Short mmCIF file of C-alpha atoms in Angstrom, two decimals:
data_model
loop_
_atom_site.label_atom_id
_atom_site.label_comp_id
_atom_site.label_asym_id
_atom_site.label_seq_id
_atom_site.Cartn_x
_atom_site.Cartn_y
_atom_site.Cartn_z
CA UNK Y 15 -34.07 33.80 -121.49
CA UNK Y 16 -34.92 35.43 -118.10
CA UNK Y 17 -38.01 36.52 -116.26
CA UNK Y 18 -38.58 38.10 -113.34
CA UNK Y 19 -41.22 39.23 -112.14
CA UNK Y 20 -42.54 41.35 -109.42
CA UNK Y 21 -39.46 42.04 -108.03
CA UNK Y 22 -38.85 43.49 -104.52
CA UNK Y 23 -35.42 44.26 -102.05
CA UNK Y 24 -34.84 45.72 -99.46
CA UNK Y 25 -32.41 45.16 -96.49
CA UNK Y 26 -32.96 45.66 -92.51
CA UNK Y 27 -29.54 46.62 -91.07
CA UNK Y 28 -29.72 45.08 -87.48
CA UNK Y 29 -26.50 46.78 -86.90
CA UNK Y 30 -27.93 49.79 -86.76
CA UNK Y 31 -31.43 49.65 -84.81
CA UNK Y 32 -33.16 47.75 -87.52
CA UNK Y 33 -32.85 50.55 -89.74
CA UNK Y 34 -35.31 49.04 -93.42
CA UNK Y 35 -33.51 50.46 -96.26
CA UNK Y 36 -35.79 49.72 -99.34
CA UNK Y 37 -33.92 49.60 -102.77
CA UNK Y 38 -36.98 48.84 -104.96
CA UNK Y 39 -40.20 47.36 -105.79
CA UNK Y 40 -42.03 45.45 -108.74
CA UNK Y 41 -39.89 44.95 -111.02
CA UNK Y 42 -40.85 43.59 -114.28
CA UNK Y 43 -38.56 42.29 -116.62
CA UNK Y 44 -37.56 39.62 -119.47
CA UNK Y 45 -34.62 39.15 -121.30
CA UNK Y 46 -34.52 37.65 -124.55
CA UNK Y 47 -31.75 35.05 -126.10
CA UNK Y 48 -29.47 37.94 -128.40
CA UNK Y 49 -30.36 40.82 -126.02
CA UNK Y 50 -27.99 43.05 -124.89
CA UNK Y 51 -29.82 44.63 -122.44
CA UNK Y 52 -28.75 48.23 -120.41
CA UNK Y 53 -29.80 48.35 -116.47
CA UNK Y 54 -29.57 51.66 -116.32
CA UNK Y 55 -30.46 54.01 -113.02
CA UNK Y 56 -28.48 57.32 -111.40
CA UNK Y 57 -25.64 55.38 -108.88
CA UNK Y 58 -27.39 54.15 -106.00
CA UNK Y 59 -30.42 52.64 -107.72
CA UNK Y 60 -30.15 49.34 -107.21
CA UNK Y 61 -29.06 48.28 -109.98
CA UNK Y 62 -25.59 45.48 -109.12
CA UNK Y 63 -27.70 45.33 -106.40
CA UNK Y 64 -31.22 43.83 -108.94
CA UNK Y 65 -28.42 42.12 -111.31
CA UNK Y 66 -26.73 39.66 -107.90
CA UNK Y 67 -30.41 38.80 -106.62
CA UNK Y 68 -30.49 37.56 -110.45
CA UNK Y 69 -26.30 35.18 -109.23
CA UNK Y 70 -28.95 34.78 -106.22
CA UNK Y 71 -26.02 36.18 -104.31
CA UNK Y 72 -28.75 38.90 -103.28
CA UNK Y 73 -31.75 38.00 -100.69
CA UNK Y 74 -35.29 38.22 -102.86
CA UNK Y 75 -37.82 38.63 -100.39
CA UNK Y 76 -40.83 39.43 -102.72
CA UNK Y 77 -41.32 37.98 -106.32
CA UNK Y 78 -39.63 36.00 -108.61
CA UNK Y 79 -36.38 35.32 -110.63
CA UNK Y 80 -36.92 32.51 -113.45
CA UNK Y 81 -33.50 32.05 -115.60
CA UNK Y 82 -34.10 29.25 -118.34
CA UNK Y 83 -31.52 26.22 -117.62
CA UNK Y 84 -31.31 23.84 -120.04
CA UNK Y 85 -34.51 23.19 -121.37
CA UNK Y 86 -35.78 24.14 -117.81
CA UNK Y 87 -36.64 26.81 -116.01
CA UNK Y 88 -34.67 27.03 -112.59
CA UNK Y 89 -36.43 29.73 -110.64
CA UNK Y 90 -33.75 31.47 -108.65
CA UNK Y 91 -35.35 33.14 -105.72
CA UNK Y 92 -37.07 29.70 -103.97
CA UNK Y 93 -34.14 27.05 -105.92
CA UNK Y 94 -32.32 25.15 -103.80
CA UNK Y 95 -28.31 25.54 -103.07
CA UNK Y 96 -26.92 23.12 -105.19
CA UNK Y 97 -29.63 23.54 -108.77
CA UNK Y 98 -28.43 27.18 -108.16
CA UNK Y 99 -25.02 26.19 -107.77
CA UNK Y 100 -25.73 24.23 -110.91
CA UNK Y 101 -27.01 27.52 -113.51
CA UNK Y 102 -24.31 29.33 -112.29
CA UNK Y 103 -22.19 26.19 -112.95
CA UNK Y 104 -23.90 26.01 -116.81
CA UNK Y 105 -25.84 28.55 -117.95
CA UNK Y 106 -25.02 32.14 -116.25
CA UNK Y 107 -22.16 34.37 -116.14
CA UNK Y 108 -21.26 36.47 -113.31
CA UNK Y 109 -18.39 39.22 -114.30
CA UNK Y 110 -18.27 41.14 -111.27
CA UNK Y 111 -16.22 44.66 -110.71
CA UNK Y 112 -14.33 42.38 -107.88
CA UNK Y 113 -11.68 39.23 -108.42
CA UNK Y 114 -11.89 37.63 -105.96
CA UNK Y 115 -9.53 35.10 -105.85
CA UNK Y 116 -7.43 32.29 -103.92
CA UNK Y 117 -3.51 33.72 -102.90
CA UNK Y 118 -1.10 31.39 -105.35
CA UNK Y 119 -3.45 29.99 -107.46
CA UNK Y 120 -2.11 31.21 -110.95
CA UNK Y 121 -4.06 33.31 -113.50
CA UNK Y 122 -4.30 31.06 -116.60
CA UNK Y 123 -5.83 28.26 -113.65
CA UNK Y 124 -7.93 30.85 -112.70
CA UNK Y 125 -9.20 31.75 -115.70
CA UNK Y 126 -9.88 28.40 -117.18
CA UNK Y 127 -11.81 26.96 -113.94
CA UNK Y 128 -14.94 27.34 -114.72
CA UNK Y 129 -14.30 25.34 -118.44
CA UNK Y 130 -12.62 22.57 -115.69
CA UNK Y 131 -15.81 22.69 -114.00
CA UNK Y 132 -18.48 22.50 -117.01
CA UNK Y 133 -16.00 18.74 -117.42
CA UNK Y 134 -13.92 20.05 -120.36
CA UNK Y 135 -10.72 18.48 -120.20
CA UNK Y 136 -7.26 20.14 -118.39
CA UNK Y 137 -5.14 20.56 -121.52
CA UNK Y 138 -9.12 21.68 -123.94
CA UNK Y 139 -9.77 24.16 -120.95
CA UNK Y 140 -5.60 25.34 -121.21
CA UNK Y 141 -5.82 26.52 -124.00
CA UNK Y 142 -8.93 28.84 -124.60
CA UNK Y 143 -7.64 30.54 -121.19
CA UNK Y 144 -4.57 31.24 -123.05
CA UNK Y 145 -6.13 32.64 -126.28
CA UNK Y 146 -8.69 34.87 -124.55
CA UNK Y 147 -5.98 36.41 -122.14
CA UNK Y 148 -3.86 37.19 -125.54
CA UNK Y 149 -6.88 38.15 -126.39
CA UNK Y 150 -7.08 40.93 -123.37
CA UNK Y 151 -3.93 41.50 -123.50
CA UNK Y 152 -2.19 39.82 -120.50
CA UNK Y 153 1.34 39.48 -121.30
CA UNK Y 154 1.73 36.06 -121.12
CA UNK Y 155 4.32 36.57 -118.29
CA UNK Y 156 2.25 37.15 -115.68
CA UNK Y 157 0.01 34.10 -116.66
CA UNK Y 158 1.44 31.60 -114.14
CA UNK Y 159 1.22 34.44 -111.46
CA UNK Y 160 -1.59 35.34 -108.83
CA UNK Y 161 -3.39 37.92 -110.09
CA UNK Y 162 -3.53 39.23 -106.73
CA UNK Y 163 -0.26 41.11 -107.79
CA UNK Y 164 -1.51 42.59 -111.30
CA UNK Y 165 -2.82 46.46 -111.31
CA UNK Y 166 -6.35 47.41 -111.31
CA UNK Y 167 -6.94 47.33 -115.02
CA UNK Y 168 -5.35 43.58 -115.28
CA UNK Y 169 -7.02 42.04 -112.49
CA UNK Y 170 -10.75 42.78 -114.16
CA UNK Y 171 -9.46 41.84 -117.99
CA UNK Y 172 -8.63 38.36 -115.65
CA UNK Y 173 -12.26 38.47 -114.90
CA UNK Y 174 -13.29 39.29 -117.90
CA UNK Y 175 -11.79 36.21 -119.37
CA UNK Y 176 -12.82 33.86 -117.05
CA UNK Y 177 -16.40 35.34 -117.30
CA UNK Y 178 -16.17 35.08 -121.08
CA UNK Y 179 -13.71 32.13 -121.65
CA UNK Y 180 -17.09 29.73 -120.80
CA UNK Y 181 -19.96 30.78 -123.32
CA UNK Y 182 -23.04 31.49 -120.92
CA UNK Y 183 -26.05 31.92 -122.74
CA UNK Y 184 -26.78 33.83 -120.06
CA UNK Y 185 -24.61 36.92 -118.55
CA UNK Y 186 -24.85 39.40 -116.20
CA UNK Y 187 -21.94 42.68 -116.41
CA UNK Y 188 -21.01 44.47 -113.66
CA UNK Y 189 -19.23 47.19 -115.62
CA UNK Y 190 -17.08 45.13 -117.54
CA UNK Y 191 -15.21 48.10 -118.98
CA UNK Y 192 -14.75 50.23 -116.39
CA UNK Y 193 -10.57 51.55 -115.91
CA UNK Y 194 -9.87 50.06 -119.25
CA UNK Y 195 -8.15 51.44 -121.65
CA UNK Y 196 -9.74 51.89 -125.21
CA UNK Y 197 -7.68 49.26 -126.78
CA UNK Y 198 -9.09 47.12 -124.40
CA UNK Y 199 -12.16 48.32 -123.83
CA UNK Y 200 -12.74 47.72 -127.69
CA UNK Y 201 -11.23 44.21 -127.30
CA UNK Y 202 -14.54 43.63 -124.64
CA UNK Y 203 -17.37 45.44 -126.70
CA UNK Y 204 -16.38 43.06 -129.53
CA UNK Y 205 -16.39 39.90 -127.06
CA UNK Y 206 -19.96 41.17 -126.19
CA UNK Y 207 -21.14 41.31 -129.25
CA UNK Y 208 -19.98 38.23 -130.78
CA UNK Y 209 -21.78 36.21 -126.80
CA UNK Y 210 -24.94 38.51 -128.32
CA UNK Y 211 -24.42 36.76 -132.25
CA UNK Y 212 -24.00 32.98 -130.42
CA UNK Y 213 -27.59 33.32 -129.33
CA UNK Y 214 -26.25 35.20 -125.46
CA UNK Y 215 -28.84 36.76 -123.34
CA UNK Y 216 -27.07 40.23 -121.79
CA UNK Y 217 -27.33 42.23 -119.41
CA UNK Y 218 -25.33 44.60 -118.37
CA UNK Y 219 -24.49 47.58 -117.13
CA UNK Y 220 -22.39 50.50 -117.72
CA UNK Y 221 -21.60 53.59 -117.36
CA UNK Y 222 -20.44 55.06 -120.90
CA UNK Y 223 -22.89 55.91 -122.85
CA UNK Y 224 -21.24 55.23 -126.12
CA UNK Y 225 -20.04 52.13 -124.64
CA UNK Y 226 -24.32 50.90 -124.62
CA UNK Y 227 -24.70 52.49 -127.55
CA UNK Y 228 -21.93 50.68 -129.58
CA UNK Y 229 -23.62 47.25 -128.36
CA UNK Y 230 -26.99 47.57 -126.71
CA UNK Y 231 -30.51 46.49 -128.36
CA UNK Y 232 -32.17 48.02 -125.63
CA UNK Y 233 -31.95 49.59 -121.73
CA UNK Y 234 -34.01 49.04 -118.38
CA UNK Y 235 -34.79 52.37 -116.65
CA UNK Y 236 -34.32 50.30 -112.43
CA UNK Y 237 -35.15 54.15 -111.43
CA UNK Y 238 -39.16 53.78 -111.69
CA UNK Y 239 -39.38 51.29 -109.79
CA UNK Y 240 -37.48 52.66 -106.34
CA UNK Y 241 -39.51 52.05 -103.11
CA UNK Y 242 -40.09 54.93 -101.35
CA UNK Y 243 -39.30 55.16 -97.96
CA UNK Y 244 -42.74 54.65 -96.54
CA UNK Y 245 -43.03 51.12 -97.47
CA UNK O 23 -32.16 14.34 -110.77
CA UNK O 24 -31.66 15.73 -107.78
CA UNK O 25 -28.82 13.87 -105.82
CA UNK O 26 -29.63 12.11 -102.63
CA UNK O 27 -27.67 13.73 -99.59
CA UNK O 28 -24.13 11.92 -98.68
CA UNK O 29 -25.63 12.94 -95.05
CA UNK O 30 -28.39 13.83 -93.40
CA UNK O 31 -28.18 15.31 -89.88
CA UNK O 32 -31.27 15.77 -87.90
CA UNK O 33 -32.42 18.22 -84.78
CA UNK O 34 -29.81 17.33 -83.04
CA UNK O 35 -29.74 18.63 -79.77
CA UNK O 36 -25.79 17.75 -77.64
CA UNK O 37 -26.10 19.55 -74.40
CA UNK O 38 -23.60 19.41 -71.13
CA UNK O 39 -25.53 19.69 -68.32
CA UNK O 40 -27.59 22.03 -68.73
CA UNK O 41 -25.87 24.08 -71.41
CA UNK O 42 -26.62 24.00 -74.99
CA UNK O 43 -23.60 22.04 -77.20
CA UNK O 44 -26.39 22.41 -79.72
CA UNK O 45 -29.73 22.48 -80.11
CA UNK O 46 -31.95 21.24 -82.91
CA UNK O 47 -29.83 21.09 -85.99
CA UNK O 48 -30.93 20.76 -89.23
CA UNK O 49 -29.07 20.13 -92.47
CA UNK O 50 -27.95 17.67 -96.06
CA UNK O 51 -24.76 17.49 -97.44
CA UNK O 52 -24.29 16.25 -101.16
CA UNK O 53 -21.68 14.03 -102.22
CA UNK O 54 -18.86 16.77 -103.55
CA UNK O 55 -20.64 19.24 -101.49
CA UNK O 56 -18.39 21.43 -98.93
CA UNK O 57 -20.43 22.28 -95.85
CA UNK O 58 -18.45 25.46 -93.79
CA UNK O 59 -20.29 25.26 -90.53
CA UNK O 60 -18.87 29.58 -88.74
CA UNK O 61 -19.66 31.56 -85.53
CA UNK O 62 -17.88 32.71 -82.62
CA UNK O 63 -15.94 30.74 -79.76
CA UNK O 64 -18.49 29.31 -78.08
CA UNK O 65 -21.16 28.89 -80.34
CA UNK O 66 -21.04 24.93 -80.90
CA UNK O 67 -19.40 24.33 -84.45
CA UNK O 68 -16.92 21.73 -83.65
CA UNK O 69 -19.55 19.88 -80.78
CA UNK O 70 -21.81 20.05 -83.72
CA UNK O 71 -19.35 18.56 -85.70
CA UNK O 72 -18.08 15.90 -83.23
CA UNK O 73 -21.56 15.85 -82.76
CA UNK O 74 -21.93 14.43 -86.54
CA UNK O 75 -18.70 12.48 -87.18
CA UNK O 76 -20.13 10.45 -84.49
CA UNK O 77 -17.46 10.88 -81.68
CA UNK O 78 -19.85 12.32 -79.56
CA UNK O 79 -22.87 11.36 -78.60
CA UNK O 80 -25.89 13.37 -78.69
CA UNK O 81 -28.88 13.26 -76.79
CA UNK O 82 -31.19 13.67 -79.57
CA UNK O 83 -32.00 13.21 -82.97
CA UNK O 84 -30.34 11.51 -85.90
CA UNK O 85 -27.68 11.75 -88.58
CA UNK O 86 -28.16 9.09 -91.57
CA UNK O 87 -25.06 8.13 -93.40
CA UNK O 88 -25.59 6.56 -97.19
CA UNK O 89 -23.28 4.54 -97.54
CA UNK O 90 -21.25 2.81 -100.36
CA UNK O 91 -24.21 0.19 -100.39
CA UNK O 92 -26.25 2.92 -101.49
CA UNK O 93 -27.96 2.28 -98.44
CA UNK O 94 -29.15 5.00 -95.57
CA UNK O 95 -27.86 4.58 -91.52
CA UNK O 96 -28.07 5.84 -88.80
CA UNK O 97 -24.41 6.44 -87.69
CA UNK O 98 -25.68 6.53 -83.60
CA UNK O 99 -26.83 2.87 -84.64
CA UNK O 100 -24.29 1.70 -85.89
CA UNK O 101 -22.42 -1.78 -84.34
CA UNK O 102 -18.74 -1.71 -83.57
CA UNK O 103 -17.33 -3.53 -86.06
CA UNK O 104 -19.38 -1.12 -88.82
CA UNK O 105 -18.50 2.39 -87.05
CA UNK O 106 -14.61 1.71 -86.94
CA UNK O 107 -14.94 0.50 -91.15
CA UNK O 108 -16.71 3.82 -91.48
CA UNK O 109 -14.09 5.93 -89.45
CA UNK O 110 -11.64 4.39 -91.59
CA UNK O 111 -12.47 4.19 -94.78
CA UNK O 112 -15.26 6.07 -95.36
CA UNK O 113 -14.47 9.58 -93.62
CA UNK O 114 -12.10 10.98 -92.33
CA UNK O 115 -11.60 13.61 -89.86
CA UNK O 116 -8.47 17.08 -90.00
CA UNK O 117 -8.01 17.94 -86.02
CA UNK O 118 -6.70 21.79 -86.02
CA UNK O 119 -3.77 20.95 -84.35
CA UNK O 120 -2.09 17.80 -86.54
CA UNK O 121 -0.41 16.20 -83.26
CA UNK O 122 -3.53 14.67 -82.39
CA UNK O 123 -4.50 14.02 -85.53
CA UNK O 124 -1.11 12.22 -86.06
CA UNK O 125 1.17 9.67 -84.29
CA UNK O 126 3.54 11.21 -83.43
CA UNK O 127 5.86 8.49 -82.69
CA UNK O 128 6.07 7.22 -85.73
CA UNK O 129 7.31 7.96 -88.87
CA UNK O 130 6.09 10.15 -91.63
CA UNK O 131 5.12 7.46 -93.84
CA UNK O 132 4.07 5.54 -91.65
CA UNK O 133 1.47 8.19 -91.04
CA UNK O 134 0.74 7.81 -94.06
CA UNK O 135 0.56 4.23 -94.12
CA UNK O 136 -1.25 2.91 -91.51
CA UNK O 137 -4.34 3.74 -93.29
CA UNK O 138 -4.17 1.45 -95.96
CA UNK O 139 -3.15 -0.81 -93.29
CA UNK O 140 -6.06 -0.74 -92.22
CA UNK O 141 -7.78 -1.97 -94.99
CA UNK O 142 -6.11 -4.48 -95.68
CA UNK O 143 -2.88 -3.76 -97.61
CA UNK O 144 -0.48 -6.09 -97.04
CA UNK O 145 2.56 -5.62 -99.14
CA UNK O 146 5.07 -2.97 -98.22
CA UNK O 147 6.81 -2.15 -101.51
CA UNK O 148 3.04 -0.60 -102.54
CA UNK O 149 1.91 1.37 -99.03
CA UNK O 150 5.80 2.79 -99.31
CA UNK O 151 4.71 4.05 -103.08
CA UNK O 152 1.65 5.45 -101.82
CA UNK O 153 3.45 7.18 -98.64
CA UNK O 154 5.76 8.63 -101.31
CA UNK O 155 3.04 10.14 -103.96
CA UNK O 156 0.51 11.49 -101.06
CA UNK O 157 4.04 13.18 -99.75
CA UNK O 158 4.87 14.55 -102.92
CA UNK O 159 0.20 15.13 -102.95
CA UNK O 160 0.28 17.94 -99.83
CA UNK O 161 3.55 19.32 -102.01
CA UNK O 162 6.44 17.53 -98.42
CA UNK O 163 9.49 16.43 -99.76
CA UNK O 164 10.13 13.10 -100.07
CA UNK O 165 12.75 12.27 -98.51
CA UNK O 166 10.95 13.37 -95.40
CA UNK O 167 9.07 9.93 -95.41
CA UNK O 168 11.51 8.21 -92.52
CA UNK O 169 12.02 11.37 -90.72
CA UNK O 170 9.31 12.09 -87.49
CA UNK O 171 6.82 14.67 -87.82
CA UNK O 172 8.30 15.85 -84.63
CA UNK O 173 10.94 17.45 -87.04
CA UNK O 174 8.16 18.93 -88.81
CA UNK O 175 7.58 22.78 -89.25
CA UNK O 176 3.45 23.50 -88.11
CA UNK O 177 2.02 23.80 -91.68
CA UNK O 178 4.18 20.50 -92.69
CA UNK O 179 2.30 19.06 -90.15
CA UNK O 180 -1.34 19.88 -91.36
CA UNK O 181 -0.08 18.92 -94.44
CA UNK O 182 1.37 15.27 -93.40
CA UNK O 183 -2.20 15.00 -91.13
CA UNK O 184 -3.83 15.32 -93.75
CA UNK O 185 -2.38 13.45 -96.50
CA UNK O 186 -3.35 10.70 -93.76
CA UNK O 187 -6.09 10.81 -94.24
CA UNK O 188 -6.74 11.32 -97.48
CA UNK O 189 -4.61 7.89 -98.02
CA UNK O 190 -7.91 6.24 -97.91
CA UNK O 191 -9.71 7.80 -100.53
CA UNK O 192 -12.51 8.87 -98.14
CA UNK O 193 -15.86 10.40 -99.15
CA UNK O 194 -16.59 12.45 -96.64
CA UNK O 195 -14.19 14.40 -94.92
CA UNK O 196 -14.94 16.18 -91.10
CA UNK O 197 -12.26 19.59 -90.61
CA UNK O 198 -12.07 21.43 -87.51
CA UNK O 199 -10.48 24.50 -87.82
CA UNK O 200 -7.60 22.93 -90.90
CA UNK O 201 -6.38 26.70 -91.10
CA UNK O 202 -5.92 27.64 -87.43
CA UNK O 203 -2.36 28.44 -85.57
CA UNK O 204 -0.78 29.18 -89.11
CA UNK O 205 0.69 31.93 -90.64
CA UNK O 206 -0.85 33.53 -93.94
CA UNK O 207 1.24 31.82 -96.34
CA UNK O 208 1.28 29.02 -95.50
CA UNK O 209 -3.01 29.05 -94.93
CA UNK O 210 -3.10 30.06 -98.31
CA UNK O 211 -0.71 27.07 -99.70
CA UNK O 212 -3.13 25.05 -97.33
CA UNK O 213 -6.16 26.58 -98.99
CA UNK O 214 -5.02 26.28 -102.10
CA UNK O 215 -4.27 22.62 -101.22
CA UNK O 216 -7.39 22.23 -100.29
CA UNK O 217 -9.65 23.00 -102.57
CA UNK O 218 -7.65 20.94 -105.20
CA UNK O 219 -7.31 17.81 -103.62
CA UNK O 220 -11.78 18.13 -103.19
CA UNK O 221 -12.68 19.35 -106.63
CA UNK O 222 -10.37 17.06 -107.61
CA UNK O 223 -11.14 13.62 -105.44
CA UNK O 224 -15.22 15.18 -105.47
CA UNK O 225 -14.76 14.92 -101.82
CA UNK O 226 -17.83 16.37 -99.47
CA UNK O 227 -17.01 17.72 -96.48
CA UNK O 228 -17.59 20.49 -92.89
CA UNK O 229 -15.56 22.50 -92.71
CA UNK O 230 -15.39 24.40 -88.88
CA UNK O 231 -13.69 28.08 -88.50
CA UNK O 232 -13.27 30.77 -87.58
CA UNK O 233 -12.17 32.40 -89.87
CA UNK O 234 -15.16 33.58 -93.02
CA UNK O 235 -11.90 33.73 -95.59
CA UNK O 236 -12.20 30.73 -95.81
CA UNK O 237 -14.98 29.85 -95.94
CA UNK O 238 -15.99 32.03 -98.63
CA UNK O 239 -12.82 30.28 -100.26
CA UNK O 240 -13.73 26.45 -99.69
CA UNK O 241 -16.94 26.23 -98.87
CA UNK O 242 -20.18 26.33 -101.43
CA UNK O 243 -22.64 26.43 -98.65
CA UNK O 244 -22.71 28.15 -95.12
CA UNK O 245 -24.43 27.61 -91.96
CA UNK O 246 -23.59 30.05 -89.16
CA UNK O 247 -23.84 29.05 -85.26
CA UNK O 248 -24.74 30.96 -82.36
CA UNK O 249 -25.10 29.92 -78.60
CA UNK O 250 -25.86 25.90 -80.58
CA UNK O 251 -28.36 27.22 -83.37
CA UNK O 252 -28.04 27.14 -86.95
CA UNK O 253 -29.60 31.29 -87.25
CA UNK O 254 -28.75 31.57 -90.50
CA UNK O 255 -27.99 29.45 -93.78
CA UNK O 256 -27.75 29.23 -97.15
CA UNK O 257 -25.73 30.18 -100.14
CA UNK O 258 -22.03 31.28 -99.19
CA UNK O 259 -21.82 34.99 -100.95
CA UNK O 260 -25.71 35.01 -100.78
CA UNK O 261 -25.48 34.09 -96.08
CA UNK O 262 -21.37 36.85 -96.51
CA UNK O 263 -22.75 39.76 -98.65
CA UNK O 264 -26.93 39.79 -98.00
CA UNK O 265 -26.43 38.29 -94.19
CA UNK O 266 -30.08 38.38 -93.48
CA UNK O 267 -30.07 37.64 -89.26
CA UNK O 268 -28.85 40.33 -87.18
CA UNK O 269 -26.28 37.73 -85.40
CA UNK O 270 -24.60 36.95 -88.97
CA UNK O 271 -24.04 40.97 -90.08
CA UNK O 272 -21.94 41.77 -86.69
CA UNK O 273 -19.93 38.58 -87.61
CA UNK O 274 -19.82 40.09 -91.23
CA UNK O 275 -18.75 43.59 -90.57
CA UNK O 276 -16.21 42.66 -88.08
CA UNK O 277 -14.60 40.73 -90.79
CA UNK O 278 -11.07 42.84 -90.73
CA UNK O 279 -10.25 44.79 -93.62
CA UNK O 280 -6.62 44.44 -95.34
#
């Protein structure tokens, strides 16, 4: 489903005398259907950075990241913007650590949005979104409110609901279980297992070892690709 | 399966005497796509918008627009009537100051109906119904339809301007700082409204803003301008989260955190 080849990343900080911060290089990784791979490594090793590069949120300076999109393969590094948006719409979901929404939009609409952009009718999308919110224990009284006023854990659950509602073939999860209580963590683990069972390929960052052991089929340590400062 | 662009801008340059308005700007705009243009005051954003929308003649370069007949036409080579038809039906322009885009001496309903009459609507009842529908869409009370815009608040005026522009079902909308000068609660409401309308109507939009948060929420792609040139462009979240050009980095790192 996903093939990263010889991927390298460094940040150039122009505001600080063009300091170059190398992150990693020569990453090769493949992700197959029904895989659930845990991305591991110390804080600052570039786990989130690598994940964002797969989502084409960060630019990739070297290498290629091929993603199975329908019957085609798309290189997220060189693809045109509208192709990348189409991959994000239909193939690849990304659950980030932060929820970013327009003020005033009700939670239910936010969760239903990925389905609507896939072309599912408003009514069906709303129904699926409601089911997902209920499963993640978001009280029904909150569905018509904007999640901007919610607690951190509730916001994260809205984010997870939004990520899992659309059943993407590839899912990127950036610490989906951080700041959740045990009950909700169990729900998220079930969602991950179900996604795996229907054939989704999952790449996740999980700091909790117990979570990794519960759902992951393998681990991928990013530390060994660390790029030295001398280039 | 790659769609063809609706708008193709090629090496557009505008000079004000010896000064550069914008220089060698090239981009494509696809159907249903929202393109944000950001940069500080004086970076050439509005000049570019005015030139692309045909309100300002460029010194060189061209703008090709795919008309409903599927023919790419050079907008600067269009003769008077063709150009007027384009401005009245296919295109719309939302000004930063709603007073520039509205006729302040006629009622709200007449402001909305004018573009419909321009494209041949003659039945008063139908025009009024369409006007009332659009007032509802932009969340203005229907009983204000006969009031003069001068009795409206700033946020209402901006929403009225949007209704006036979108009533004729344009395919391409140009917006110049549509949320500038509005307080944050009104701005949030307008952003929500704009995003909904853009998605429901499948509009292509070129939006100029100095507010990066507005750009992030509304646009798919972003162009960063400095000194009349496009210094960086790409997917909105990529440009804002991993900016490459020194000026983009400076711009992003200058955002105030709330």
